[in-house]
Short mmCIF file of C-alpha atoms in Angstrom, two decimals:
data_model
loop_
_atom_site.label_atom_id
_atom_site.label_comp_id
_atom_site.label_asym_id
_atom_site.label_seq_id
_atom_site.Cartn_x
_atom_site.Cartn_y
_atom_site.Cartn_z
CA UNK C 1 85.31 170.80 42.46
CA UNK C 2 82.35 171.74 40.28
CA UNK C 3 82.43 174.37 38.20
CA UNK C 4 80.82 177.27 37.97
CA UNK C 5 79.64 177.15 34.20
CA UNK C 6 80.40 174.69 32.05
CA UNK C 7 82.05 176.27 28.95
CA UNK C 8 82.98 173.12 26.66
CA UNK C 9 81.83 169.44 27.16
CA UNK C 10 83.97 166.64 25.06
CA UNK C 11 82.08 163.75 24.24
CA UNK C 12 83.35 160.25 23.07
CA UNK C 13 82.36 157.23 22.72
CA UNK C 14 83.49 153.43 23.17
CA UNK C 15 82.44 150.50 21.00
CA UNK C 16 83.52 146.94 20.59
CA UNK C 17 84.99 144.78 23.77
CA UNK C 18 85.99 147.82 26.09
CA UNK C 19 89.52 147.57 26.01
CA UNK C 20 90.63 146.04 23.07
CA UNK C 21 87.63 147.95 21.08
CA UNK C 22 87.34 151.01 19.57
CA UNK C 23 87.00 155.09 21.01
CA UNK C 24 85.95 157.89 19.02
CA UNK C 25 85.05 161.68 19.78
CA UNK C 26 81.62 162.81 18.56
CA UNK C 27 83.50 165.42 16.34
CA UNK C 28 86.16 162.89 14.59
CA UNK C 29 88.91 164.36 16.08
CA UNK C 30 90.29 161.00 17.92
CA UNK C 31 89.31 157.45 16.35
CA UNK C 32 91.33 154.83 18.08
CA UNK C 33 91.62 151.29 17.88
CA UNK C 34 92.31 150.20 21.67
CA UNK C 35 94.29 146.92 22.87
CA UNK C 36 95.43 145.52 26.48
CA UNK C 37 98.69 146.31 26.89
CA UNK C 38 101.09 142.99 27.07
CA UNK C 39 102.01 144.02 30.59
CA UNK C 40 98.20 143.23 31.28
CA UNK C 41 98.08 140.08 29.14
CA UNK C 42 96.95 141.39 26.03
CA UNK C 43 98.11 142.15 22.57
CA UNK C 44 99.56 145.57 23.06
CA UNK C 45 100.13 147.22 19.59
CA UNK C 46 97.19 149.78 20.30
CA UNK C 47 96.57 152.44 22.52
CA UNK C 48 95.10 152.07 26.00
CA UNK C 49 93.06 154.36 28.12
CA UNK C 50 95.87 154.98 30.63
CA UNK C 51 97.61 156.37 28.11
CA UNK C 52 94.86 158.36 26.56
CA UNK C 53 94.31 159.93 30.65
CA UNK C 54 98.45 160.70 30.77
CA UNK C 55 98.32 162.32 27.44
CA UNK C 56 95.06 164.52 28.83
CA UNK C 57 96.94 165.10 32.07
CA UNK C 58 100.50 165.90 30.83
CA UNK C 59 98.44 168.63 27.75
CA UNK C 60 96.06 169.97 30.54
CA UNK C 61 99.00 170.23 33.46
CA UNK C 62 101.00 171.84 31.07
CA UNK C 63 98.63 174.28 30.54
CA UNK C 64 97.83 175.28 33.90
CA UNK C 65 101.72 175.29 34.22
CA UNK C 66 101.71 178.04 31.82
CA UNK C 67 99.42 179.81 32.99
CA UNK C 68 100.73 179.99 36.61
CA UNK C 69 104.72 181.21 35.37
CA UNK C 70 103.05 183.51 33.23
CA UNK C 71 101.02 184.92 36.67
CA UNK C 72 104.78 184.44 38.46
CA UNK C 73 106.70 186.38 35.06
CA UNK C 74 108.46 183.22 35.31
CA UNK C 75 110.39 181.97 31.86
CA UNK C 76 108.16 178.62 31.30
CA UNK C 77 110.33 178.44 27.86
CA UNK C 78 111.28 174.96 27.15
CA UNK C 79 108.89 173.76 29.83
CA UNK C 80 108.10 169.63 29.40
CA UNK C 81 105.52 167.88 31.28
CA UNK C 82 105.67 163.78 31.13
CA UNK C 83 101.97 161.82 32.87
CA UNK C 84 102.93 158.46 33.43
CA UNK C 85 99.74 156.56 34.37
CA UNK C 86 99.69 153.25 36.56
CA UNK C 87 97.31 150.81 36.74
CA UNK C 88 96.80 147.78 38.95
CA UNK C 89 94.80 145.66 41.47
CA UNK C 90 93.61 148.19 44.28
CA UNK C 91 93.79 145.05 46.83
CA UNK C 92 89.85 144.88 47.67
CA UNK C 93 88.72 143.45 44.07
CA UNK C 94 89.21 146.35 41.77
CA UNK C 95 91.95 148.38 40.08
CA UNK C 96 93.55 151.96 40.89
CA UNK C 97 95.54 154.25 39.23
CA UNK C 98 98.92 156.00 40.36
CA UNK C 99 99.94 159.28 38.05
CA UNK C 100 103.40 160.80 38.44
CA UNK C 101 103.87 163.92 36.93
CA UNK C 102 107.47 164.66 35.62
CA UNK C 103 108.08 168.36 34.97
CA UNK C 104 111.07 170.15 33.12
CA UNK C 105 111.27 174.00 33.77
CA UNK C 106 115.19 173.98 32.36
CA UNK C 107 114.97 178.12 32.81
CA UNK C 108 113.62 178.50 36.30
CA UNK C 109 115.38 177.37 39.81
CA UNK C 110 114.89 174.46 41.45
CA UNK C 111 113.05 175.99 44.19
CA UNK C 112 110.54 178.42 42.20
CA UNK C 113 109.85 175.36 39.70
CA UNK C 114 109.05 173.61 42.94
CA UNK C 115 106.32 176.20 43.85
CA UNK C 116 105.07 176.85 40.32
CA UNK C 117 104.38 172.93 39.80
CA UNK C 118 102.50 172.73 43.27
CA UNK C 119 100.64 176.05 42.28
CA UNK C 120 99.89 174.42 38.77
CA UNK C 121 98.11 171.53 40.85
CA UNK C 122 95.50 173.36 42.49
CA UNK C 123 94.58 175.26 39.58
CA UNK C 124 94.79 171.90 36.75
CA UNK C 125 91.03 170.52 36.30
CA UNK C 126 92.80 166.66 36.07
CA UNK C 127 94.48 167.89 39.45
CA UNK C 128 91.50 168.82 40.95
CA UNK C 129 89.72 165.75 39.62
CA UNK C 130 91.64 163.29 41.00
CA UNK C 131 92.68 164.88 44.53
CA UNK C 132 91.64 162.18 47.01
CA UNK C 133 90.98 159.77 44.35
CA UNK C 134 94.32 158.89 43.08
CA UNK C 135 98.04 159.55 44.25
CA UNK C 136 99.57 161.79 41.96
CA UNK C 137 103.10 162.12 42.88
CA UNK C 138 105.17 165.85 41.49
CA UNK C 139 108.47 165.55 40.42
CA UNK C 140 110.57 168.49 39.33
CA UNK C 141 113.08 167.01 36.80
CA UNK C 142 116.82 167.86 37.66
CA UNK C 143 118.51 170.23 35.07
CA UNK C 144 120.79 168.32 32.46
#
């Protein structure tokens, strides 16, 4: 889904040998050092750009998240959301990417948090980027 204006564009940029180079953000915030992860054959030791999507994911669902229990005067307090990000051979030549998102809503019922993490998908940008592009399974993490 487009939207209707554009109210902030982030901008980085990727040097060096793609995934064991180098990222940075046009405004210094983020300057990373990237490596293959040794599950993929590399070195590991650096971070990878499925990790840099599940920490945008987890930030941005949470956020959305918020926004819908606060629209639902439900108690988001102590809310956690974990992206984890998969990556591997999509079976035609290329790779995919799976994304489970883990949620913790320790103050709401099991039910509600159900609803407020499926309402928090359709209104999540990442959500709505990836719907039809990439599974994204929802989990609602049992109560300790």
């Amino acid at each position: 889904m487009i939207p209707v204006q554009v109210l902030y564009t982030a901008s980085a940029q990727a040097t060096g040998d793609g995934r064991d180079g180098h990222v940075s953000t046009s405004d210094g915030t983020l300057d990373l050092d990237l490596a293959v992860p040794k599950e993929m054959g590399g070195a590991g030791g650096a971070a990878n750009p499925e990790q840099l999507f599940a920490a945008g994911y987890a930030a941005c669902f949470h956020s959305a998240l918020r926004v819908v229990g606060r629209r639902a005067k439900a108690d988001v307090t102590g809310s956690v959301v974990e992206a984890q990000v998969g990556i591997g051979p999509n079976g035609t030549g290329g790779f995919g990417l799976t994304v489970t998102l883990v949620v913790d809503l320790p103050a709401v019922e099991r039910a509600a948090a159900e609803e407020l993490v499926a309402a928090a998908h359709q209104v999540c940008p990442y959500s709505n980027a990836t719907r039809g592009n990439i599974d994204v399974a929802l989990t609602v993490r049992e109560a300790a």
